[in-house]
Short mmCIF file of C-alpha atoms and ligand atoms in Angstrom, two decimals:
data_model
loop_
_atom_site.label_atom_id
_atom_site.label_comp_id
_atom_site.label_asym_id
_atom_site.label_seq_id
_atom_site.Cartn_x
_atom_site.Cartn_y
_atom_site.Cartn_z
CA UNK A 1 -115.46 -76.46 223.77
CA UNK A 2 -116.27 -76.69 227.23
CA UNK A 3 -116.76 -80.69 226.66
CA UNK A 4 -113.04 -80.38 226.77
CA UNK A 5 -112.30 -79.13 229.75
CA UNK A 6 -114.03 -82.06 232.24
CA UNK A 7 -111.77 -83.11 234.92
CA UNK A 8 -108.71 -80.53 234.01
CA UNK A 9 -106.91 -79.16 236.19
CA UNK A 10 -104.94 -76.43 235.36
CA UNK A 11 -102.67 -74.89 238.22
CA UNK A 12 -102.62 -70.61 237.84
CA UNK A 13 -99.43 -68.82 238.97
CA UNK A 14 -99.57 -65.49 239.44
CA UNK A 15 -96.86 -63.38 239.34
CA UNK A 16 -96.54 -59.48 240.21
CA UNK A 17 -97.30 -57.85 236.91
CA UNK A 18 -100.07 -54.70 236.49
CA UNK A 19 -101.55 -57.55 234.26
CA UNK A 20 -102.44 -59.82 237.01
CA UNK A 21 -106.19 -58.75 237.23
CA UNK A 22 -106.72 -60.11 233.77
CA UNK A 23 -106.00 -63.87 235.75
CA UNK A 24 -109.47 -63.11 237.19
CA UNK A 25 -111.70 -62.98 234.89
CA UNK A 26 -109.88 -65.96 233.03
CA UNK A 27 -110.31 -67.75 236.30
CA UNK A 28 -114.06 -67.18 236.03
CA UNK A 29 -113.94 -68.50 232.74
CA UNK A 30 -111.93 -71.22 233.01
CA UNK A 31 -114.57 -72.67 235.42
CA UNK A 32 -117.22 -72.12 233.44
CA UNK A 33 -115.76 -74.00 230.79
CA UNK A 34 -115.30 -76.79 233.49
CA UNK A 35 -112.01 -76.89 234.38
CA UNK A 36 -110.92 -76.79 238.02
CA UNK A 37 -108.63 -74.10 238.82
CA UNK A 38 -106.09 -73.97 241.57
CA UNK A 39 -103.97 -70.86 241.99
CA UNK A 40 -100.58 -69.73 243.54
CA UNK A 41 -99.86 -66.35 244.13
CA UNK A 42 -96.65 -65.09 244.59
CA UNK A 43 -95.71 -62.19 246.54
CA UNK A 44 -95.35 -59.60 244.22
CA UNK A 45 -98.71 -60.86 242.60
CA UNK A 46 -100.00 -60.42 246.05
CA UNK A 47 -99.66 -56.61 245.51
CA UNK A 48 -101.95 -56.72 242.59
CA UNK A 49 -104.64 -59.11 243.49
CA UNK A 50 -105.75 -60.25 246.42
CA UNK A 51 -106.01 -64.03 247.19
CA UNK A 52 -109.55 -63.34 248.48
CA UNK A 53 -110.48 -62.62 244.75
CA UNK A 54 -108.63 -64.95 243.66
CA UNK A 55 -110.04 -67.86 246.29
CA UNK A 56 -113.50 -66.47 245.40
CA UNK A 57 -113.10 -67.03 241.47
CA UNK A 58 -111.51 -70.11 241.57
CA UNK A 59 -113.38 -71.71 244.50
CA UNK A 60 -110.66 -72.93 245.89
CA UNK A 61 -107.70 -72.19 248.81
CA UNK A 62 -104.96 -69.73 247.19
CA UNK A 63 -101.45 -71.03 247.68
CA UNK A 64 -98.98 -68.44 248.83
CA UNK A 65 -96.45 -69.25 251.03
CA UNK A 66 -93.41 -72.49 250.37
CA UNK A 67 -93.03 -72.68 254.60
CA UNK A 68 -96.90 -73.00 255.30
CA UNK A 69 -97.38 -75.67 257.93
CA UNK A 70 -101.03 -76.11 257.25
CA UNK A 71 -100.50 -75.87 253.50
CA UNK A 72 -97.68 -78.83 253.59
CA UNK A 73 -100.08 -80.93 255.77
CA UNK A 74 -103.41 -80.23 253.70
CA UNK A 75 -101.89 -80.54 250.08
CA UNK A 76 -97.79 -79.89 249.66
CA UNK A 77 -96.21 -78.12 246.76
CA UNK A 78 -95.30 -81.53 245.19
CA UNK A 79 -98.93 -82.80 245.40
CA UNK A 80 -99.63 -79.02 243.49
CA UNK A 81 -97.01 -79.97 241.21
CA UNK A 82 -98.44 -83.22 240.45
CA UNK A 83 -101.67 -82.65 240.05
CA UNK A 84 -101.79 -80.17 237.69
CA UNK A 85 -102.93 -80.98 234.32
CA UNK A 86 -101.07 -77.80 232.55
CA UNK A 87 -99.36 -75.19 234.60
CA UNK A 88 -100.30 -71.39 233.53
CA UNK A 89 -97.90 -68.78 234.47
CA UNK A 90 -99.89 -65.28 234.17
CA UNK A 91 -98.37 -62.96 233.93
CA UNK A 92 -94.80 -64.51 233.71
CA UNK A 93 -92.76 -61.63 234.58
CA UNK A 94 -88.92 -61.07 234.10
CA UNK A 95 -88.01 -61.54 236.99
CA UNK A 96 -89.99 -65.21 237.29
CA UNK A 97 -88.56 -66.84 233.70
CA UNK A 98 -85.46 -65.50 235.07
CA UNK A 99 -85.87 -67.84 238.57
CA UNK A 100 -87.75 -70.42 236.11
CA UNK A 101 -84.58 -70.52 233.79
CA UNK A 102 -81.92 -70.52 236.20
CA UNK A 103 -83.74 -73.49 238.02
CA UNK A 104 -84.47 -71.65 241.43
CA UNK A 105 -86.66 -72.59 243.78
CA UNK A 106 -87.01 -69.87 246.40
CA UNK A 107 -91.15 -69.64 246.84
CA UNK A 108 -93.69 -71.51 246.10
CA UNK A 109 -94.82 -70.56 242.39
CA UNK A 110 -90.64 -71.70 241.62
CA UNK A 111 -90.48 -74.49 243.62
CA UNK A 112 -93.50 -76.11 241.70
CA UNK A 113 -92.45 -75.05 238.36
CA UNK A 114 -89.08 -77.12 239.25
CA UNK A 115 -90.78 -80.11 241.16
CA UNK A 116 -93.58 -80.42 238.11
CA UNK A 117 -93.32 -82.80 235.25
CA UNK A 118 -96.96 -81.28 233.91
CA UNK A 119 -96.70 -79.33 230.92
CA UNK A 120 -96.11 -75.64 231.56
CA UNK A 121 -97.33 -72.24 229.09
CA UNK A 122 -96.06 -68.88 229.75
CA UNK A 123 -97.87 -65.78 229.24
CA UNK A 124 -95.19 -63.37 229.44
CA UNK A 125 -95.92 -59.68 230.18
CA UNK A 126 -93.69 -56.91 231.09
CA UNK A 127 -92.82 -53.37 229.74
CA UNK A 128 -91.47 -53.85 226.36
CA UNK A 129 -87.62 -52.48 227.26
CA UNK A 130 -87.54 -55.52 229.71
CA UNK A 131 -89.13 -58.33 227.00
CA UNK A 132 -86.34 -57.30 224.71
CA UNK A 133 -83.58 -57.16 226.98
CA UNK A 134 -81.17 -60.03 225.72
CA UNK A 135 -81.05 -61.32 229.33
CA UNK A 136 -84.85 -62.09 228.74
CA UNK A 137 -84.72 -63.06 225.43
CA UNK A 138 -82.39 -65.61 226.64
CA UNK A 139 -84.31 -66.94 229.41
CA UNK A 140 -87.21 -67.27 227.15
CA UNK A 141 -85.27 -69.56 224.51
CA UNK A 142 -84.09 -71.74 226.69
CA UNK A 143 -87.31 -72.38 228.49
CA UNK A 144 -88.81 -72.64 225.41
CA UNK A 145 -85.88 -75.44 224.45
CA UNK A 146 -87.15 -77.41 228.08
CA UNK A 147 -90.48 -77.25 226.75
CA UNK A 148 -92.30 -74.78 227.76
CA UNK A 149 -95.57 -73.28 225.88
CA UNK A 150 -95.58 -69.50 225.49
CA UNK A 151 -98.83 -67.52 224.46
CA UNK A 152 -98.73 -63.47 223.83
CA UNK A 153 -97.22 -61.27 224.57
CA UNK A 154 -99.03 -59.07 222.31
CA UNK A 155 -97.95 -55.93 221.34
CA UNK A 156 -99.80 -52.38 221.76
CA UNK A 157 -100.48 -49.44 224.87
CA UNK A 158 -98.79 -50.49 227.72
CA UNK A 159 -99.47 -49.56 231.24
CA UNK A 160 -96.13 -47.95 231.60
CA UNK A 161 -97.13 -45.46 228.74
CA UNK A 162 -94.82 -47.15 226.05
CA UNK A 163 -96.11 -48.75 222.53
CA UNK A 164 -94.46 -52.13 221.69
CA UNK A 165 -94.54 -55.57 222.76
CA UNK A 166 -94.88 -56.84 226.09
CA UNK A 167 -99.05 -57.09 226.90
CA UNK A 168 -100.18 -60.10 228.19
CA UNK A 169 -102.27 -62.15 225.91
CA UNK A 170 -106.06 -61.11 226.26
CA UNK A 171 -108.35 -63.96 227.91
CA UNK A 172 -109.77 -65.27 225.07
CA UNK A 173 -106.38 -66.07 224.31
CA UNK A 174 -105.25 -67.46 226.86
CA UNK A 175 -108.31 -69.76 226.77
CA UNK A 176 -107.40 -70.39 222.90
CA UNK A 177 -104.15 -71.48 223.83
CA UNK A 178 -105.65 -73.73 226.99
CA UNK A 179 -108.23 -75.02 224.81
CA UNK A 180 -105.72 -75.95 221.76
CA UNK A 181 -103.63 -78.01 224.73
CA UNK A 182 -106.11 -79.70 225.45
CA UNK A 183 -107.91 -80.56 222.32
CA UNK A 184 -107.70 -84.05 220.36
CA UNK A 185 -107.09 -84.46 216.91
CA UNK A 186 -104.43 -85.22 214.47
CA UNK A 187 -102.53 -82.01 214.74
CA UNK A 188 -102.33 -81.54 218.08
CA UNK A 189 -99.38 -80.46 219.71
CA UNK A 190 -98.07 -78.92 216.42
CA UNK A 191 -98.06 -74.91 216.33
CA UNK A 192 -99.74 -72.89 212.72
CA UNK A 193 -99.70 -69.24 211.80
CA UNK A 194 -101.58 -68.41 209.19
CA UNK A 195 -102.03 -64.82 207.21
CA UNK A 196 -105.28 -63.69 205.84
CA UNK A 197 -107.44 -61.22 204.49
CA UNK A 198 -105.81 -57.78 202.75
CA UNK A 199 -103.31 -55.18 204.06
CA UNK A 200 -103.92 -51.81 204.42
CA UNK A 201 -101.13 -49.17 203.04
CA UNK A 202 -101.88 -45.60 204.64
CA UNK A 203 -101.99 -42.81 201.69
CA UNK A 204 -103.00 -40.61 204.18
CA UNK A 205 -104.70 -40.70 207.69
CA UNK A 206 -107.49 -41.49 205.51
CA UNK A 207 -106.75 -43.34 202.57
CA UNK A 208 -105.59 -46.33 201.56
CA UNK A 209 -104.34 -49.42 198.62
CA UNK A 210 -106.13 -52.18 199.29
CA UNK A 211 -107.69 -55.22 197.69
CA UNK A 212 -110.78 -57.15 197.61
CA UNK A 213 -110.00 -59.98 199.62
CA UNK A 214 -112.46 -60.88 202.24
CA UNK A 215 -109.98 -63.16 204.03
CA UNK A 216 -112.91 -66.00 204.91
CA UNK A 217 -110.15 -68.85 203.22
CA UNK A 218 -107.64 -67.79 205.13
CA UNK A 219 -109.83 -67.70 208.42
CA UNK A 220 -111.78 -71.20 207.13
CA UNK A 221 -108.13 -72.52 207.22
CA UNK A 222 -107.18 -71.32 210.51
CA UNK A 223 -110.68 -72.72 211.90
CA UNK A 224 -110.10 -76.07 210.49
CA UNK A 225 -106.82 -76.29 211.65
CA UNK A 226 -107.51 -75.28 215.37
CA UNK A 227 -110.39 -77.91 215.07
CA UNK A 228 -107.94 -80.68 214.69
CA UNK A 229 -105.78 -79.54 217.28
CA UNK A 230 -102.99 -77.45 215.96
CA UNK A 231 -102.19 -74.46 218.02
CA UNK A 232 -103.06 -71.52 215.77
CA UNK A 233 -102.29 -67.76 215.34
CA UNK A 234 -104.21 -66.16 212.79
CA UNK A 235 -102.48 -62.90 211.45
CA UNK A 236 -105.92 -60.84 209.32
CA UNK A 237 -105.40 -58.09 207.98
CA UNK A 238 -108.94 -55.64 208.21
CA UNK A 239 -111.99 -57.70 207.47
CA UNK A 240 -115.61 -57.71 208.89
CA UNK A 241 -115.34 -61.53 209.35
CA UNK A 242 -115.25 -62.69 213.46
CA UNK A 243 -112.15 -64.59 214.38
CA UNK A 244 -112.85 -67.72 214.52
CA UNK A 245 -113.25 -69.98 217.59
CA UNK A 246 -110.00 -71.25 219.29
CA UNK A 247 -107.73 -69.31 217.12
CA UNK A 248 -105.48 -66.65 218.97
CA UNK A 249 -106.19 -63.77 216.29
CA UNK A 250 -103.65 -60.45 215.98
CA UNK A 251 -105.13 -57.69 213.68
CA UNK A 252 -102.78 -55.99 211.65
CA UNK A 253 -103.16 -53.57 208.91
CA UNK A 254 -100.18 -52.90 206.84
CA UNK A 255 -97.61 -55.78 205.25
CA UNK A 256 -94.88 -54.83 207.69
CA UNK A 257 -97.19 -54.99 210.98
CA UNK A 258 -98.10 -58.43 209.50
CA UNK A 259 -94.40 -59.66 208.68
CA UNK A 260 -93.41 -58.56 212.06
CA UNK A 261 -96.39 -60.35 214.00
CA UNK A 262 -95.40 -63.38 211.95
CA UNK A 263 -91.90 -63.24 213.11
CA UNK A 264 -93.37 -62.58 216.91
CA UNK A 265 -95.63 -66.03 216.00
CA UNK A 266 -92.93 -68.05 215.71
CA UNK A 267 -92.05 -71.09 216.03
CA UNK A 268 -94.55 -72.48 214.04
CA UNK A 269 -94.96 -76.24 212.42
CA UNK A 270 -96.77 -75.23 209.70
CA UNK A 271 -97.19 -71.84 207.82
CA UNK A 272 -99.91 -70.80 205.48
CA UNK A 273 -99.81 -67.43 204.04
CA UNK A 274 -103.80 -66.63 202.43
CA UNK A 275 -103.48 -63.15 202.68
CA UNK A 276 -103.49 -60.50 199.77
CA UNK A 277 -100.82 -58.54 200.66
CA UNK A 278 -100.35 -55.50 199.25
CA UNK A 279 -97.26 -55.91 196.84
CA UNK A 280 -96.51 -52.05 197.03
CA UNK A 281 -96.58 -49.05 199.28
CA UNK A 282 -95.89 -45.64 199.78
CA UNK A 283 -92.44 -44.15 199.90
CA UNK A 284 -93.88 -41.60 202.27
CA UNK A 285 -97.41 -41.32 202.95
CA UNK A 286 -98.77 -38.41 203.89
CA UNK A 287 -99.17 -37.41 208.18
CA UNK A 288 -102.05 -35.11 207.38
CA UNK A 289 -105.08 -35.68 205.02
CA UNK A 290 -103.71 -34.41 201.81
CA UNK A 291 -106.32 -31.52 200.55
CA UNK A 292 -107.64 -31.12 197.02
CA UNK A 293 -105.89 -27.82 194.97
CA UNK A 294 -108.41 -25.87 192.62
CA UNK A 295 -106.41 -26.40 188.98
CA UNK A 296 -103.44 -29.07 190.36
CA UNK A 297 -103.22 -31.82 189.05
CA UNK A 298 -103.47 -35.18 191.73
CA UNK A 299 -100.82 -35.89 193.13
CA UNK A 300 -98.54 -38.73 191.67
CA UNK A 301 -98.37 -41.70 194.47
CA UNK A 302 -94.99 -42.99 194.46
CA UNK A 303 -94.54 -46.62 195.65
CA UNK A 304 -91.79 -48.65 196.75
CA UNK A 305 -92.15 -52.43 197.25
CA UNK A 306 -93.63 -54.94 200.20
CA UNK A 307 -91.68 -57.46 201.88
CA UNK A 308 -92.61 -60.87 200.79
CA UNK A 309 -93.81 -62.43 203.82
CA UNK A 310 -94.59 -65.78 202.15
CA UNK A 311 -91.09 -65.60 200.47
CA UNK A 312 -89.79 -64.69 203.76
CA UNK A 313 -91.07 -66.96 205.95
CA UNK A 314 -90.00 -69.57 203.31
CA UNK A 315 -85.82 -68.45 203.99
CA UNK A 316 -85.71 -68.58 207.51
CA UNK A 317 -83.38 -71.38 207.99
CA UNK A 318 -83.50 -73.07 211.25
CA UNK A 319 -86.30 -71.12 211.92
CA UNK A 320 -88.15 -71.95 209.24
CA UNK A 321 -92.04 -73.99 209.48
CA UNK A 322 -91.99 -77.49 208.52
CA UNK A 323 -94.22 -77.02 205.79
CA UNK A 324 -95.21 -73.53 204.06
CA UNK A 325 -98.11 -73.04 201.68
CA UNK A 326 -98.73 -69.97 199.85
CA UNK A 327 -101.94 -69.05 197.24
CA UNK A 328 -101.38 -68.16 193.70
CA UNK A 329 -104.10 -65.84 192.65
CA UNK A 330 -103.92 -65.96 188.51
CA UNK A 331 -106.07 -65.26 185.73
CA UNK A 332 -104.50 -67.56 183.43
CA UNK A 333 -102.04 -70.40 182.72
CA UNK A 334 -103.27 -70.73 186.21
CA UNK A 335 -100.65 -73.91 186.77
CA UNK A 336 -97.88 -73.03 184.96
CA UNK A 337 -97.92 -69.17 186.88
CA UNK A 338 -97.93 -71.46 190.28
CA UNK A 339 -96.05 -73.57 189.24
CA UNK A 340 -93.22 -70.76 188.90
CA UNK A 341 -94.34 -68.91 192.03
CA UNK A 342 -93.56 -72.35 194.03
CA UNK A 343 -90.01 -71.97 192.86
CA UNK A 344 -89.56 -68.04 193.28
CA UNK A 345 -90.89 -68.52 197.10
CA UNK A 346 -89.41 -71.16 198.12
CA UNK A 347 -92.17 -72.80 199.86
CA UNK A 348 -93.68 -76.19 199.86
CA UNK A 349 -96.59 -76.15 198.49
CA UNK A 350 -98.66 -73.71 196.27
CA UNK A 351 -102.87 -73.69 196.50
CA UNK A 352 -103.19 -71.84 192.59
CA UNK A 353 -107.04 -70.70 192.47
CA UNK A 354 -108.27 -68.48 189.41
CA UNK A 355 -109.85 -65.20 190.54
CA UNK A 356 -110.54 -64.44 186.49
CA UNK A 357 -113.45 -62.18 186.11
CA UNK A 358 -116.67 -64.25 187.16
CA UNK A 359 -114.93 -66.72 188.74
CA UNK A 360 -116.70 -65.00 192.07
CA UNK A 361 -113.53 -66.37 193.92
CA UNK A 362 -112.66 -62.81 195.58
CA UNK A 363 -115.32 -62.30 198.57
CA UNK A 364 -117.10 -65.77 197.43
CA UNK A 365 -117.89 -68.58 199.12
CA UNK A 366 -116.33 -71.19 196.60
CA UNK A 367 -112.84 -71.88 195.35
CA UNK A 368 -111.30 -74.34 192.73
CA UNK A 369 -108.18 -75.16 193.37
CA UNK A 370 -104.89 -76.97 191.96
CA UNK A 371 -102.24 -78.13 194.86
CA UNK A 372 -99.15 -77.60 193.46
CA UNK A 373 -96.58 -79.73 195.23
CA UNK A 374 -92.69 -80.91 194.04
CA UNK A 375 -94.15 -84.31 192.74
CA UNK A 376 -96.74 -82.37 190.87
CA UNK A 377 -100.33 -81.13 190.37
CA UNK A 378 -103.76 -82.38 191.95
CA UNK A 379 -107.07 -81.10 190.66
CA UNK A 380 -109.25 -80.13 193.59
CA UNK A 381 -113.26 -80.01 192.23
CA UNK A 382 -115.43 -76.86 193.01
CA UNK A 383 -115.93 -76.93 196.73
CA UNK A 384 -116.79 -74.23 199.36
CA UNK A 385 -114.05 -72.58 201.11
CA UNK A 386 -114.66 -74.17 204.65
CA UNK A 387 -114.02 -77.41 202.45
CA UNK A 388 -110.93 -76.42 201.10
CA UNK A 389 -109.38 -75.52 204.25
CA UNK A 390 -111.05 -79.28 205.58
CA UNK A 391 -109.49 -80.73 202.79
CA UNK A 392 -105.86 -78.91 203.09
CA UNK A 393 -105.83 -79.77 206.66
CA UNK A 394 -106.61 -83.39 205.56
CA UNK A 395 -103.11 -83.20 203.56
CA UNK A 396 -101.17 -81.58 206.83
CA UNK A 397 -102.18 -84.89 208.62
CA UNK A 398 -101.05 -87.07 205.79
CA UNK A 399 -97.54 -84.99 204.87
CA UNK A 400 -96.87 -84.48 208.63
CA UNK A 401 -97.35 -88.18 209.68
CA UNK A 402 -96.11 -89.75 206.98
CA UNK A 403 -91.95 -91.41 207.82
CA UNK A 404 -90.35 -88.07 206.10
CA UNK A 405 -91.67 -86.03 208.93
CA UNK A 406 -89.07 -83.00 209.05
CA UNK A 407 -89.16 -82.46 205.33
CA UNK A 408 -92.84 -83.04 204.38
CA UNK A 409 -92.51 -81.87 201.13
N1 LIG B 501 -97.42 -62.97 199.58
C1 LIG B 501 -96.80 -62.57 200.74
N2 LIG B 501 -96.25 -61.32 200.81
C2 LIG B 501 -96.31 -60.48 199.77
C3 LIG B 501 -96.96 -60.88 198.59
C4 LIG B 501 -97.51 -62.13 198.53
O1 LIG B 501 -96.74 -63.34 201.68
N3 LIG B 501 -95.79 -59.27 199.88
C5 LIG B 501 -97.97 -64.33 199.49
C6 LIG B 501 -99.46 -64.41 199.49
O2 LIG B 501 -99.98 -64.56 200.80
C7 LIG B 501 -99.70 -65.67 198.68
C8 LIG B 501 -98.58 -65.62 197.66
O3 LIG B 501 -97.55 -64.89 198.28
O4 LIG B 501 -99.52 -66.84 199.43
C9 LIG B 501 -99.03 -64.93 196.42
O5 LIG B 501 -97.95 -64.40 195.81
P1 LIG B 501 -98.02 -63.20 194.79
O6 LIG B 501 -96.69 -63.14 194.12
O7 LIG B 501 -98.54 -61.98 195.42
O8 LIG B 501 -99.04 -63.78 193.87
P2 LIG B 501 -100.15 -63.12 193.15
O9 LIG B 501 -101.05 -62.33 194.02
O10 LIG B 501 -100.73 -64.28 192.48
O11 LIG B 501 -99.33 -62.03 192.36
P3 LIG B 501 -98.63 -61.85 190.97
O12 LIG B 501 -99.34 -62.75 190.04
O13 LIG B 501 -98.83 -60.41 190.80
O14 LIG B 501 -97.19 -62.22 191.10
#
């Protein structure tokens, strides 16, 4: 990956979140992947790092200051703004997409981001109150409209003590997200979430429905996809596979962590939903490990239905991917059961394998499969399941560049 990176520049702004000391080590990292790596620090990101660490990292003079005489002789902001390969705000606070949006230019880190015509990605972080305040929400959408990348924020324990959205994106991340910016191939600059492995529904503390997928097609997919340049986000539900390179991964566990994290993924190009989700769940499940009673009977689980993500994702209107694939897992009339699901879901396409008893589909390597599409049904031979997902990113490249590109169906 590191090939990549050869003469890149990428200009780091760092703003004044409790995140900023993450921008270190990606600094590190970024150089040893071989990208050069100028930084700007604003003032508030002054009070978290110190542009000695910062200067020491990236081997190179920290920016600070808009009025700097020496600084405007030795390099000027435009010459910064110029430069720069890709711009990476981290952490973009509030307060700096509110600047960014409102086109101010009242330090340095602003005044670039307005004088720059390089492409610019946002790693937002902030407590979670402030990410959904509709003032940032706003700000966000209509940088987003201008152009601008976003990667994270991620959702979990946040410094201020609150659970919810609002972390910055970890460094591998980051470096996914760099890396996927930079990359060649045929779907580069288009954006791909795709869902694998099972879900998890609590029964207990302990226990839980499940099912036996192992989630490697869904992961092969997302792999073969980042490879030919899409910008991915992998939502797995719990599997002992590794996420795979250049893919920003989020872990879920139950259906509605993984609807919601493909909500937060959007917008995406293309959608592909591999995961088993559980169809049902518990009405309530229990808070404390239930306990066996001498002479009961077991208890009777009552269940109450998932959310189709797949069916979900398909009826998003404006929102909605350019092109969304879904899996039909059947046992029999394996074509004519897709065939239906294509319909009831709404998407664009339908990958129908048969996971019949010996078929050694579930947790196998190897997958047959029929591509069910509105003009009909193509017969894909035996292959492994790094080949299907080579060979279904082969038909993104085809659907997506052929003339009909908005409706690729
Ligand atoms: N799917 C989903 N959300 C659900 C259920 C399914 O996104 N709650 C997606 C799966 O990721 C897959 C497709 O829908 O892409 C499979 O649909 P499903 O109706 O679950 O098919 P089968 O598992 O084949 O189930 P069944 O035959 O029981 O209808």
């Amino acid at each position: 990956m590191g090939r990549l990176a050869s003469g890149k520049q990428i200009l780091l702004i760092v703003a004044g979140g409790i995140a900023a000391y993450k921008t270190l080590d990606l600094a590190r990292r970024l150089k040893e992947r071989g990208y050069r790596v100028r930084a700007i620090l604003t003032e508030a990101g002054s009070r978290f790092v110190t542009p000695l660490s910062l200067a020491a990292l990236t081997g190179e003079k920290v920016h600070q200051d808009l009025f700097s005489l020496t600084d405007e002789v030795e390099m000027g902001h435009i010459r910064l703004a110029r430069e720069a390969d890709l711009i990476l705000v981290a952490p973009a606070t509030a307060d700096l997409m509110a600047r960014m949006s409102s086109g101010m230019a009242n330090d340095l880190a602003t005044a670039v981001l307005l004088a720059t015509r390089a492409p610019v990605l946002l790693a937002p972080s902030m407590n979670t109150a402030m990410w959904e305040h509709p003032a940032t929400q706003a700000n966000l959408a209509l940088l987003q409209k201008r152009g601008c990348q976003i990667v994270g924020p991620q959702a979990g324990d946040l410094a201020c003590g609150e659970v919810g959205a609002g972390r910055l994106a970890e460094v591998p991340d980051l470096i996914a997200a760099i890396e996927a910016h930079f990359a060649p191939g045929p779907l580069k600059g288009l954006r791909a979430l795709v869902t694998s492995g099972p879900t998890h529904e609590p029964i207990d503390p302990v226990r839980f429905i499940s099912n036996r997928s192992s989630g490697k097609q869904g992961h092969a997919i997302a792999a073969a996809l980042a490879k030919a340049g899409a910008r991915v986000t992998l939502i797995s539900g719990p599997v002992a596979l590794p996420d795979p390179e250049g893919v920003e991964t989020v872990h879920v566990e139950t259906a509605l962590d993984m609807l919601a994290a493909c909500k937060q993924a959007l917008p995406a190009d293309i959608a592909v939903c591999a995961a088993a989700v559980a169809d049902w769940k518990l009405k309530s499940p229990a808070s404390q490990k239930m306990k066996k009673v001498k002479g009961a009977p077991p208890p009777a689980l009552s269940l109450s239905p998932n959310p189709d993500i797949l069916a979900t994702l398909s009826d998003l209107g404006k929102k909605r991917p350019r092109l969304i694939v879904g899996f039909a897992a059947e046992t029999e009339k394996v074509s004519a059961y897709a065939q239906a699901k294509l319909k009831a879901k709404g998407c664009d396409w339908i990958l129908a394998n048969d996971v019949s008893e010996g078929s050694g589909v579930f947790g196998g390597d190897h997958n047959k499969i029929h591509l069910i599409t509105a003009k009909g049904i193509e017969d894909w031979p035996q292959m492994s399941k790094q080949q299907v997902a080579e060979t279904l990113v082969q038909r993104f490249v085809e659907a997506l560049s052929s003339k009909s590109k908005v409706k690729a169906r």
